[in-house]
Coordinates of C-alpha atoms and ligand atoms in Angstrom, one line a residue:
M1 CA 242.7 144.1 134.7
S2 CA 242.9 145.8 138.0
V3 CA 240.1 147.8 139.6
D4 CA 238.4 150.6 137.6
N5 CA 240.4 149.6 134.6
I6 CA 243.4 151.4 135.9
I7 CA 246.3 149.6 134.3
K8 CA 249.2 148.7 136.5
V9 CA 252.5 148.9 134.6
L10 CA 255.9 147.7 135.7
L11 CA 258.5 149.8 134.0
V12 CA 262.0 148.2 133.9
E13 CA 264.4 150.9 132.8
D14 CA 267.8 151.9 134.1
N15 CA 267.9 155.3 132.3
E16 CA 266.2 157.8 134.5
D17 CA 265.4 160.2 131.7
D18 CA 263.6 157.6 129.7
T19 CA 261.6 156.6 132.9
R20 CA 260.6 160.2 133.5
L21 CA 259.6 160.7 129.9
V22 CA 257.3 157.7 129.8
K23 CA 255.7 158.7 133.1
E24 CA 255.1 162.3 132.1
L25 CA 253.7 161.4 128.7
L26 CA 251.2 159.0 130.2
S27 CA 250.1 161.2 133.1
H28 CA 249.8 164.2 130.7
D29 CA 247.8 162.5 127.9
C30 CA 246.0 159.9 129.9
P31 CA 245.7 161.1 133.5
G32 CA 244.5 158.6 136.1
K33 CA 244.6 155.7 133.7
F34 CA 247.9 154.1 134.6
V35 CA 249.8 153.3 137.8
I36 CA 253.5 152.9 137.1
E37 CA 256.1 151.2 139.2
T38 CA 259.7 151.5 138.3
V39 CA 262.7 149.3 138.8
N40 CA 266.0 149.6 137.1
R41 CA 267.4 146.1 137.2
L42 CA 266.1 142.8 135.9
Q43 CA 266.6 141.1 139.2
E44 CA 264.4 143.7 141.0
A45 CA 261.8 143.2 138.3
I46 CA 261.7 139.5 138.8
E47 CA 261.3 139.9 142.5
I48 CA 258.5 142.4 142.4
I49 CA 256.6 140.4 139.8
K50 CA 256.5 137.5 142.3
Q51 CA 255.0 139.8 144.9
E52 CA 252.7 142.0 143.1
E53 CA 250.3 141.7 140.2
F54 CA 250.9 143.8 137.1
D55 CA 248.9 144.1 133.9
V56 CA 251.8 144.7 131.6
V57 CA 255.6 145.1 131.7
L58 CA 257.4 147.8 129.7
T59 CA 261.0 147.0 129.6
D60 CA 264.3 148.1 128.1
L61 CA 266.3 145.3 126.7
S62 CA 269.7 146.4 127.9
L63 CA 269.8 146.6 131.6
P64 CA 272.7 146.5 134.0
D65 CA 272.2 142.8 134.8
S66 CA 270.7 141.5 131.5
D67 CA 270.8 142.2 127.8
G68 CA 268.9 141.5 124.6
M69 CA 266.3 138.7 124.3
E70 CA 267.4 137.2 127.5
T71 CA 265.6 140.0 129.3
I72 CA 262.3 138.9 127.7
S73 CA 262.7 135.3 128.4
R74 CA 263.6 135.8 132.0
I75 CA 260.5 138.0 132.6
Q76 CA 258.4 135.3 131.0
E77 CA 259.9 132.6 133.2
S78 CA 258.9 134.5 136.3
N79 CA 255.3 134.9 135.0
S80 CA 254.3 133.5 131.6
N81 CA 251.0 135.3 131.7
L82 CA 252.4 138.9 131.6
P83 CA 252.2 140.9 128.4
I84 CA 255.5 142.5 127.6
I85 CA 256.4 145.6 125.6
V86 CA 260.0 146.3 124.8
L87 CA 261.3 149.9 124.9
S88 CA 263.9 150.0 122.2
G89 CA 266.6 152.6 121.7
Q90 CA 266.5 152.2 117.9
E91 CA 264.1 151.5 115.2
S92 CA 265.0 148.2 113.4
E93 CA 262.8 145.9 111.4
S94 CA 264.9 142.8 112.2
L95 CA 265.1 143.7 115.9
A96 CA 261.3 144.2 116.0
M97 CA 260.8 140.8 114.5
K98 CA 263.0 139.1 117.0
I99 CA 261.3 140.8 119.8
V100 CA 257.9 139.6 118.8
Q101 CA 259.1 136.1 118.0
S102 CA 260.6 135.8 121.4
G103 CA 257.1 136.2 122.9
A104 CA 256.8 139.9 123.6
Q105 CA 253.6 141.6 122.4
D106 CA 255.0 144.8 120.9
Y107 CA 257.8 147.3 121.0
L108 CA 258.1 151.1 121.2
V109 CA 261.0 153.2 120.1
K110 CA 262.2 155.6 122.7
G111 CA 261.5 159.2 122.0
Q112 CA 258.9 158.5 119.4
G113 CA 255.2 159.2 119.8
D114 CA 253.2 160.6 122.6
G115 CA 251.2 159.4 125.7
Y116 CA 248.3 158.2 123.5
L117 CA 250.6 156.0 121.5
I118 CA 252.1 154.4 124.5
S119 CA 248.7 154.0 126.1
K120 CA 247.4 152.3 123.0
A121 CA 250.4 150.0 122.8
L122 CA 250.0 149.0 126.4
R123 CA 246.3 148.2 126.0
Y124 CA 246.7 146.3 122.8
A125 CA 249.5 144.3 124.3
I126 CA 247.3 143.2 127.2
E127 CA 244.5 142.3 124.7
R128 CA 246.8 140.5 122.4
K129 CA 248.3 138.4 125.2
R130 CA 244.8 137.4 126.3
I131 CA 243.8 136.3 122.9
Q132 CA 247.0 134.4 122.5
E133 CA 246.4 132.6 125.8
G134 CA 242.9 131.8 124.7
L135 CA 244.0 130.4 121.5
S136 CA 246.6 128.2 123.1
Y137 CA 244.0 127.0 125.5
L138 CA 241.7 126.3 122.7
A139 CA 244.4 124.4 120.9
Q140 CA 244.9 122.1 123.8
Y141 CA 241.7 121.8 125.8
D142 CA 238.1 120.9 125.0
S143 CA 236.0 124.0 125.5
L144 CA 232.9 122.1 126.6
T145 CA 234.4 119.9 129.4
G146 CA 237.8 121.5 130.0
L147 CA 239.5 118.2 129.5
A148 CA 242.6 117.8 127.3
N149 CA 241.6 117.7 123.6
R150 CA 243.0 115.4 121.0
N151 CA 246.2 117.4 120.4
L152 CA 247.2 117.6 124.1
F153 CA 246.2 114.0 124.5
R154 CA 248.6 112.8 121.8
E155 CA 251.3 115.0 123.2
R156 CA 250.8 113.6 126.7
L157 CA 250.6 110.0 125.5
G158 CA 253.9 110.5 123.5
R159 CA 255.6 111.9 126.6
A160 CA 254.2 109.2 128.9
L161 CA 255.7 106.5 126.6
I162 CA 259.1 108.1 126.9
R163 CA 258.9 108.5 130.6
V164 CA 257.8 105.0 131.2
D165 CA 260.6 103.5 129.2
R166 CA 262.9 105.0 131.7
N167 CA 261.0 103.6 134.7
K168 CA 260.4 100.2 133.1
S169 CA 256.7 100.4 134.0
L170 CA 253.5 100.3 131.8
V171 CA 251.1 102.8 130.4
A172 CA 247.4 101.9 129.9
L173 CA 245.4 103.6 127.3
M174 CA 241.6 103.5 127.6
F175 CA 239.2 104.4 124.9
I176 CA 235.7 105.1 126.3
D177 CA 232.5 105.5 124.3
L178 CA 229.2 106.2 125.9
D179 CA 226.5 103.7 124.9
R180 CA 223.6 105.1 123.0
F181 CA 224.7 108.7 123.6
K182 CA 223.1 109.7 120.3
N183 CA 219.7 108.7 121.6
I184 CA 220.0 111.1 124.5
N185 CA 221.2 113.9 122.3
D186 CA 218.4 113.3 119.9
T187 CA 215.6 113.0 122.4
L188 CA 216.6 115.5 125.1
G189 CA 218.4 118.0 122.9
H190 CA 222.0 119.2 122.6
D191 CA 222.0 121.2 125.8
A192 CA 221.2 118.1 127.8
G193 CA 223.7 116.2 125.8
D194 CA 226.4 118.8 126.7
K195 CA 225.4 118.7 130.4
L196 CA 225.8 114.9 130.3
L197 CA 229.2 115.1 128.7
I198 CA 230.3 117.6 131.4
E199 CA 229.1 115.3 134.2
V200 CA 230.7 112.3 132.6
S201 CA 234.0 114.2 132.4
R202 CA 233.8 115.1 136.1
R203 CA 233.2 111.4 137.0
L204 CA 236.1 110.2 134.8
E205 CA 238.5 112.7 136.4
K206 CA 237.5 111.4 139.9
C207 CA 238.5 107.9 138.9
T208 CA 242.0 108.8 137.9
R209 CA 245.1 110.0 139.7
D210 CA 246.8 113.3 139.4
G211 CA 249.4 112.4 136.8
D212 CA 246.9 110.6 134.6
T213 CA 245.2 112.3 131.6
V214 CA 241.5 112.3 130.8
A215 CA 240.8 113.6 127.3
R216 CA 237.8 114.1 125.1
L217 CA 238.5 113.4 121.5
G218 CA 235.2 114.6 120.3
G219 CA 231.5 113.6 120.5
D220 CA 231.1 111.1 123.3
E221 CA 234.6 109.6 122.8
F222 CA 236.9 109.9 125.8
T223 CA 240.4 108.6 126.4
V224 CA 242.3 108.0 129.6
I225 CA 246.1 107.6 129.9
L226 CA 247.1 105.8 133.1
E227 CA 250.8 106.4 133.6
D228 CA 253.3 104.4 135.3
I229 CA 251.2 101.3 136.3
K230 CA 252.8 98.1 137.5
H231 CA 250.3 95.5 136.4
V232 CA 247.8 95.1 133.6
D233 CA 245.3 94.4 136.4
D234 CA 245.7 98.0 137.7
A235 CA 244.0 99.2 134.5
A236 CA 241.1 96.7 135.1
V237 CA 240.7 98.2 138.6
I238 CA 240.3 101.7 137.2
A239 CA 238.0 100.5 134.4
R240 CA 235.7 98.9 137.1
K241 CA 235.9 102.1 139.1
I242 CA 234.7 104.0 136.0
L243 CA 231.8 101.6 135.4
V244 CA 230.7 102.1 139.0
A245 CA 231.2 105.9 138.9
M246 CA 228.8 106.1 135.9
E247 CA 226.0 104.2 137.7
P248 CA 224.2 107.0 139.5
A249 CA 221.4 108.6 137.4
I250 CA 222.1 112.0 135.8
K251 CA 219.3 114.5 136.0
L252 CA 218.7 116.2 132.6
S253 CA 215.8 118.5 131.8
G254 CA 213.7 116.7 134.5
Y255 CA 214.6 113.2 133.4
E256 CA 216.8 110.7 135.1
V257 CA 219.2 109.5 132.5
F258 CA 221.5 106.5 132.9
V259 CA 224.7 106.4 131.0
T260 CA 226.9 103.4 130.5
P261 CA 230.3 103.4 129.0
S262 CA 232.1 100.8 126.8
I263 CA 235.8 100.8 127.5
G264 CA 238.6 99.4 125.4
I265 CA 242.1 99.1 127.0
T266 CA 245.5 98.6 125.4
I267 CA 248.8 98.4 127.3
Y268 CA 252.2 99.9 126.3
P269 CA 254.6 98.4 125.5
L270 CA 252.9 94.9 125.6
D271 CA 250.4 95.5 122.7
D272 CA 252.2 98.1 120.6
T273 CA 254.7 100.9 120.8
S274 CA 253.4 103.6 118.5
V275 CA 250.8 106.2 119.6
N276 CA 248.7 105.6 116.4
N277 CA 248.6 101.8 116.9
L278 CA 247.8 102.1 120.5
L279 CA 244.9 104.3 119.7
K280 CA 243.7 101.9 117.1
N281 CA 244.0 99.0 119.5
A282 CA 242.0 100.7 122.2
D283 CA 239.3 101.7 119.7
T284 CA 239.1 98.1 118.5
A285 CA 238.9 96.8 122.0
M286 CA 236.1 99.3 122.8
Y287 CA 234.1 98.0 119.8
R288 CA 234.5 94.6 121.1
A289 CA 233.3 95.7 124.5
K290 CA 230.2 97.1 122.8
E291 CA 229.6 93.9 120.9
R292 CA 229.8 92.0 124.1
G293 CA 226.8 93.8 125.5
R294 CA 228.0 97.3 126.4
N295 CA 228.6 98.7 129.9
G296 CA 231.9 96.8 130.2
F297 CA 235.6 96.9 129.4
Q298 CA 237.7 94.8 127.2
F299 CA 241.5 94.4 126.9
Y300 CA 242.9 94.5 123.4
T301 CA 244.2 91.2 122.0
A302 CA 246.1 90.6 118.8
G303 CA 243.3 88.5 117.4
M304 CA 240.9 91.5 117.4
N305 CA 242.1 93.0 114.2
T306 CA 240.8 90.2 112.1
R307 CA 237.5 90.4 113.8
T308 CA 237.3 94.0 112.9
I309 CA 237.9 93.2 109.3
E310 CA 235.1 90.7 109.5
R311 CA 232.9 93.3 111.1
L312 CA 233.7 95.9 108.4
E313 CA 232.8 93.3 105.8
L314 CA 229.5 92.5 107.4
E315 CA 228.8 96.2 107.6
A316 CA 229.6 96.7 103.9
G317 CA 227.5 93.6 103.0
L318 CA 224.7 94.9 105.2
R319 CA 224.6 98.2 103.3
R320 CA 223.9 96.3 100.0
A321 CA 221.7 93.6 101.5
L322 CA 218.4 95.5 101.1
K323 CA 218.9 96.4 97.5
N324 CA 220.0 92.9 96.7
E325 CA 216.9 91.5 98.5
E326 CA 219.0 89.3 100.7
F327 CA 216.7 89.5 103.7
V328 CA 214.0 86.9 104.4
L329 CA 211.5 86.7 107.2
Y330 CA 211.0 83.4 109.1
Y331 CA 207.9 82.9 111.1
Q332 CA 207.6 81.2 114.4
P333 CA 204.1 80.2 115.6
K334 CA 202.6 81.5 118.8
I335 CA 200.4 78.9 120.4
A336 CA 197.4 79.3 122.8
I337 CA 198.4 77.1 125.7
D338 CA 194.9 75.9 126.6
N339 CA 194.1 74.4 123.1
R340 CA 197.6 74.3 121.5
Q341 CA 196.3 76.2 118.4
I342 CA 198.3 78.6 116.4
I343 CA 197.1 82.1 117.1
G344 CA 199.8 84.0 115.3
A345 CA 203.5 84.3 114.5
E346 CA 206.5 86.3 115.3
A347 CA 208.5 87.5 112.3
L348 CA 212.2 86.9 112.7
I349 CA 214.6 88.2 110.2
R350 CA 217.4 86.2 108.5
W351 CA 220.1 87.4 106.1
Q352 CA 220.9 85.2 103.2
Y353 CA 224.4 86.5 102.5
K354 CA 226.1 84.6 99.6
K355 CA 229.5 84.6 101.1
L356 CA 228.5 83.5 104.6
G357 CA 225.2 81.7 104.2
L358 CA 222.2 82.3 106.4
I359 CA 223.2 84.8 109.1
P360 CA 221.2 84.9 112.4
P361 CA 219.9 88.3 113.6
L362 CA 222.1 88.4 116.7
K363 CA 225.1 88.6 114.4
F364 CA 223.9 91.5 112.3
I365 CA 221.1 93.4 114.1
P366 CA 223.6 95.0 116.5
I367 CA 225.6 96.3 113.6
A368 CA 222.4 97.5 111.9
E369 CA 221.5 99.3 115.1
E370 CA 224.9 101.0 115.5
T371 CA 225.0 102.1 111.8
G372 CA 221.4 103.2 111.7
L373 CA 220.7 100.7 108.9
I374 CA 218.1 99.2 111.2
V375 CA 215.7 102.0 110.1
P376 CA 215.3 100.9 106.5
I377 CA 215.7 97.3 107.4
G378 CA 213.0 97.6 110.0
E379 CA 210.7 99.2 107.5
W380 CA 211.2 96.4 105.2
V381 CA 210.4 93.9 108.0
I382 CA 207.2 95.7 108.9
R383 CA 206.0 95.9 105.3
T384 CA 206.9 92.3 104.5
A385 CA 205.2 91.1 107.7
C386 CA 202.0 93.0 106.8
K387 CA 202.0 91.6 103.3
Q388 CA 202.3 88.1 104.8
V389 CA 199.2 88.8 107.0
A390 CA 197.3 89.8 103.9
S391 CA 198.2 86.6 102.1
W392 CA 197.2 84.4 105.1
Q393 CA 193.9 86.1 105.1
E394 CA 193.5 85.4 101.4
A395 CA 194.2 81.8 102.1
G396 CA 191.4 81.8 104.7
F397 CA 193.4 82.2 107.9
T398 CA 191.8 85.4 109.0
D399 CA 192.5 85.4 112.8
L400 CA 196.2 85.3 112.9
R401 CA 198.3 88.0 114.6
M402 CA 201.7 88.9 113.4
A403 CA 204.4 90.2 115.8
V404 CA 207.4 92.2 114.6
N405 CA 210.5 93.2 116.6
I406 CA 211.3 96.9 116.7
S407 CA 214.6 98.4 117.8
A408 CA 215.1 101.5 119.8
R409 CA 216.6 103.4 116.9
Q410 CA 213.5 102.9 114.9
F411 CA 211.7 105.0 117.5
T412 CA 214.4 107.7 117.7
D413 CA 215.5 107.9 114.1
S414 CA 212.2 107.5 112.3
D415 CA 208.6 108.2 112.6
I416 CA 207.7 104.6 113.6
V417 CA 204.0 105.4 114.0
K418 CA 203.8 106.5 110.4
V419 CA 205.9 103.6 109.1
V420 CA 203.6 101.1 110.8
L421 CA 200.4 102.7 109.8
D422 CA 201.5 103.2 106.2
A423 CA 202.3 99.5 106.0
V424 CA 198.9 98.6 107.5
I425 CA 197.0 100.8 105.1
Q426 CA 199.0 99.7 102.0
T427 CA 198.4 96.1 102.7
N428 CA 194.8 96.7 103.7
I429 CA 195.0 94.7 106.9
E430 CA 193.3 95.3 110.2
P431 CA 195.7 96.9 112.7
Q432 CA 194.6 94.4 115.4
H433 CA 196.4 91.8 113.4
L434 CA 199.7 93.5 113.9
E435 CA 201.7 93.5 117.1
V436 CA 205.0 95.2 117.9
E437 CA 207.5 93.7 120.2
I438 CA 209.9 96.0 122.1
T439 CA 212.3 95.0 124.7
E440 CA 212.0 95.8 128.3
S441 CA 215.4 97.5 128.3
M442 CA 214.2 99.9 125.6
L443 CA 211.4 101.1 127.8
M444 CA 213.9 101.7 130.6
E445 CA 216.2 103.7 128.4
D446 CA 214.0 105.9 126.3
T447 CA 211.0 106.5 128.4
S448 CA 210.3 109.9 127.1
I449 CA 210.1 109.1 123.5
N450 CA 208.5 105.7 123.4
I451 CA 205.6 106.5 125.6
S452 CA 203.9 108.8 123.2
A453 CA 204.7 106.7 120.1
L454 CA 203.4 103.6 121.9
K455 CA 200.3 105.4 123.0
E456 CA 199.6 106.4 119.4
L457 CA 200.2 102.9 118.0
K458 CA 197.9 101.5 120.7
E459 CA 195.2 104.1 119.9
H460 CA 195.3 102.8 116.3
G461 CA 194.6 99.3 117.5
I462 CA 198.2 97.9 117.1
Q463 CA 199.1 95.4 119.8
I464 CA 202.2 96.0 121.9
S465 CA 204.2 93.5 123.8
I466 CA 207.3 93.6 125.9
D467 CA 210.0 91.2 124.8
D468 CA 212.6 89.5 127.0
F469 CA 210.6 90.5 130.0
G470 CA 212.3 89.8 133.4
T471 CA 215.8 90.8 132.2
G472 CA 215.3 94.5 133.0
Y473 CA 214.1 96.0 136.2
S474 CA 210.6 97.4 135.4
S475 CA 208.5 98.1 138.4
L476 CA 204.7 97.5 138.5
S477 CA 203.9 101.2 138.5
Y478 CA 206.2 101.6 135.6
L479 CA 204.5 99.0 133.5
K480 CA 201.1 100.6 134.1
R481 CA 202.3 103.8 132.4
F482 CA 202.8 102.1 129.1
H483 CA 199.9 101.0 127.0
I484 CA 200.9 97.4 126.6
D485 CA 199.0 94.2 125.9
A486 CA 201.4 91.4 126.5
L487 CA 204.5 90.4 128.4
K488 CA 206.9 87.8 127.0
I489 CA 208.8 85.9 129.6
D490 CA 212.4 85.8 128.6
Q491 CA 213.6 82.4 127.4
S492 CA 216.4 82.4 129.9
F493 CA 213.9 81.9 132.7
V494 CA 211.8 79.3 130.7
R495 CA 214.9 77.2 130.0
D496 CA 215.4 76.0 133.5
I497 CA 211.9 76.5 134.8
T498 CA 211.6 72.9 135.8
T499 CA 215.0 72.5 137.4
D500 CA 215.9 75.9 138.9
S501 CA 213.6 77.1 141.6
D502 CA 214.7 80.8 141.1
D503 CA 213.8 80.7 137.5
A504 CA 210.5 79.0 138.3
A505 CA 209.8 81.7 140.9
I506 CA 210.5 84.5 138.4
A507 CA 208.4 83.0 135.7
S508 CA 205.5 82.5 138.2
A509 CA 205.9 86.0 139.4
V510 CA 205.8 87.4 135.8
I511 CA 202.7 85.4 135.1
A512 CA 201.0 86.6 138.2
L513 CA 202.1 90.2 137.5
G514 CA 200.7 90.0 133.9
Q515 CA 197.4 88.6 135.2
S516 CA 197.0 91.3 137.8
L517 CA 197.6 94.0 135.1
H518 CA 195.2 92.1 132.7
L519 CA 198.0 91.5 130.2
T520 CA 198.5 88.5 128.1
V521 CA 201.6 86.5 129.2
V522 CA 203.6 84.7 126.6
A523 CA 206.4 82.2 127.3
E524 CA 209.4 82.3 124.9
G525 CA 211.7 79.4 124.2
V526 CA 209.4 76.5 125.3
E527 CA 211.2 73.3 124.3
T528 CA 209.7 70.6 126.5
E529 CA 206.3 69.3 127.6
E530 CA 207.4 69.7 131.2
Q531 CA 208.0 73.4 130.7
L532 CA 204.7 73.7 129.0
S533 CA 202.8 72.0 131.8
F534 CA 204.4 74.1 134.4
L535 CA 203.5 77.2 132.5
K536 CA 200.0 76.0 132.0
K537 CA 199.6 75.3 135.7
Q538 CA 200.7 78.9 136.5
G539 CA 198.1 80.2 134.1
C540 CA 200.4 81.4 131.3
H541 CA 198.4 82.2 128.2
E542 CA 200.6 81.7 125.2
A543 CA 203.8 80.0 124.2
Q544 CA 206.4 80.0 121.6
G545 CA 209.3 77.6 121.1
Y546 CA 210.9 74.6 119.4
L547 CA 208.4 72.3 121.1
F548 CA 205.9 73.6 118.6
S549 CA 208.1 74.8 115.8
K550 CA 211.3 76.6 115.0
P551 CA 211.0 79.8 113.0
V552 CA 210.3 78.7 109.4
P553 CA 210.0 80.2 106.0
A554 CA 206.6 81.5 104.9
E555 CA 205.8 78.3 102.8
D556 CA 206.5 76.0 105.7
F557 CA 204.4 78.2 108.0
A558 CA 201.5 77.9 105.5
Q559 CA 202.0 74.1 105.7
L560 CA 201.8 74.2 109.5
L561 CA 198.5 76.1 109.2
Q562 CA 197.1 73.7 106.6
E563 CA 198.1 70.7 108.8
E564 CA 196.4 72.2 111.8
K565 CA 193.3 72.9 109.8
A566 CA 193.2 69.4 108.4
S567 CA 193.6 67.8 111.9
Q568 CA 190.8 70.0 113.2
S569 CA 188.4 69.0 110.5
H570 CA 189.5 65.5 111.1
K571 CA 188.7 65.9 114.8
L572 CA 185.4 67.4 113.8
V573 CA 184.6 64.5 111.5
T574 CA 185.5 61.9 114.2
Q575 CA 183.4 63.7 116.8
M576 CA 180.4 63.7 114.4
A577 CA 180.8 60.1 113.5
Ligands
LIG1 P1 213.4 87.5 120.2 O1 212.5 88.6 119.7 O2 213.4 87.3 121.7 O3 213.1 86.2 119.4 C1 213.1 85.0 120.0 C2 214.4 84.2 119.6 O4 214.4 83.0 120.3 C3 214.5 83.9 118.1 O5 215.9 83.9 117.8 C4 214.0 82.5 118.1 O6 214.5 81.8 117.0 C5 214.5 81.9 119.4 N1 213.7 80.8 119.8 C6 212.4 80.6 119.6 N2 212.0 79.4 120.2 C7 213.1 78.9 120.8 C8 213.4 77.7 121.6 O7 212.5 76.9 121.9 N3 214.6 77.5 122.1 C9 215.6 78.4 121.8 N4 216.8 78.2 122.2 N5 215.5 79.5 121.0 C10 214.2 79.8 120.6 P2 216.4 84.6 116.5 O8 215.5 84.4 115.4 O9 217.8 84.2 116.4 O10 216.3 86.1 116.9 C11 217.1 86.7 117.9 C12 216.7 88.1 118.2 O11 217.0 89.0 117.2 C13 215.2 88.3 118.5 O12 214.9 87.9 119.8 C14 215.0 89.7 118.3 O13 215.4 90.5 119.4 C15 216.1 90.0 117.2 N6 215.4 90.1 115.9 C16 214.9 89.1 115.1 N7 214.3 89.6 114.0 C17 214.3 91.0 114.1 C18 213.8 92.1 113.4 O14 213.2 91.9 112.3 N8 214.1 93.3 113.9 C19 214.7 93.6 115.0 N9 214.9 94.8 115.4 N10 215.2 92.6 115.8 C20 215.0 91.3 115.4
LIG2 MG1 210.7 89.1 119.8
LIG3 MG1 212.6 87.5 123.3

């Protein structure tokens, strides 16, 4: 409204008596509250509306140059934001209805009521219009980010498809989901999560052209409609642009947060022609992008639907697996490099699923992580591993250390310290015999949460090691902040250690780094004697790999231990003899 709440009214009325009456009533009953400008033709009204700002229009329907509902619609055309009140010569229920349906806010009957009534009608009309506008905005836009919402997105997509048919070009639909957004929300709080979504929206908008639509469907799900593209490749170019745009850190409550998107893309009319199916395709492709390691994009292909069914089946099976006791732990020995003795084991989960046989963890752990099932599964792993330590001790192997792998979600979605300590207490083992393995990438992503949990675990005597080391980008100073005991060189470096000089250099550097920080260095995936002797020369402490043993069931591991003991006593006997 204009200054000092003075309401500026445009009165469109060709009858001078009516004009005078309205003015007099308002200035008598509400002096100083209204400024009234008068015109007596619709054309004049339209011109003045374009030049000046009014708060409300009060208009007669029958003017010299216009009549009936057309008067209302033409005023709306010239400015759709203006509230309109109709001055009607007669009282009629059906006319009143028509007037309001045509988009006017109210109507007044000439010669009825006083200045107060007119004043109230004017104010209400302004308020009503504002609420209407707000509602229609809410119905189409996402209030957090200002992006199009699901409704407007569907409408725009529908229209884009029609337009493109005429131009014989393509429309690309992208479905974008932020990787691990839930973690950020849970750890830094919803306000931070909101800020992040706003920043992401801004970056997405920067990657698109004017005619394109960026929408937020809810949560951390975004869609982009690229209209009128010539080649499928054009969509890939934008997808890459989006990945790059998301790279810079976002500052949230004092933390630098990195966000990566997974993008699914489908093309109209190549993949499908209906809005619903296109959305489904893009969603499926997005899941595929996530499976392939996140922070990437993936075009939809017809084969994907069957994969999704497979995935859904795995997910359903996974939900029942714990209850049905379908999980088993395999154990892979960890060897001290200097004397080649077993010093412990890493517990590696397997899923014995009737339908599909023994399923390796890489096939189901990602699904367990996404669905949150990793929390109860992880608890089972920790408990079972601790029980195993207890039973080794009973059998006389009292010095073995058991390592378990822990996922990020076990830190964010459960009280991991309590879970671990409970298991240790219940199985009555020493905490020194338990080790948790977390990946380097977890440290990078969830700094704030893990640091205190790790510290607590460490204070209770639990060992901590960093898995897949070398694949992330930890710096020295960074590592020092965590209370860790060991680094595990990722097997991708070990594999070509004797043939690829880069890998050899990285492995040597990790070993030197570990030594300088007084950490134990473990090499993963050692398969040959050559690899082992290289590692030994560099001063690596421990090794794990097929050279010594694959991961094996508990009975077989016990067998390995017995054999080792037997050969040691044999050695002892021969030495004594
Ligand atoms: P990881 O923790 O890095 O485990 C090492 C993986 O390397 C294991 O694969 C192991 O079987 C394999 N491996 C060991 N020695 C060799 C070798 O000499 N050559 C080759 N090529 N491979 C070797 P696996 O058992 O398939 O496990 C894969 C990953 O799944 C693990 O990687 C770990 O990240 C995850 N995982 C396994 N069990 C669990 C679990 O209980 N909880 C969680 N959260 N993750 C688990
Ligand atoms: Mg591991
Ligand atoms: Mg590893």
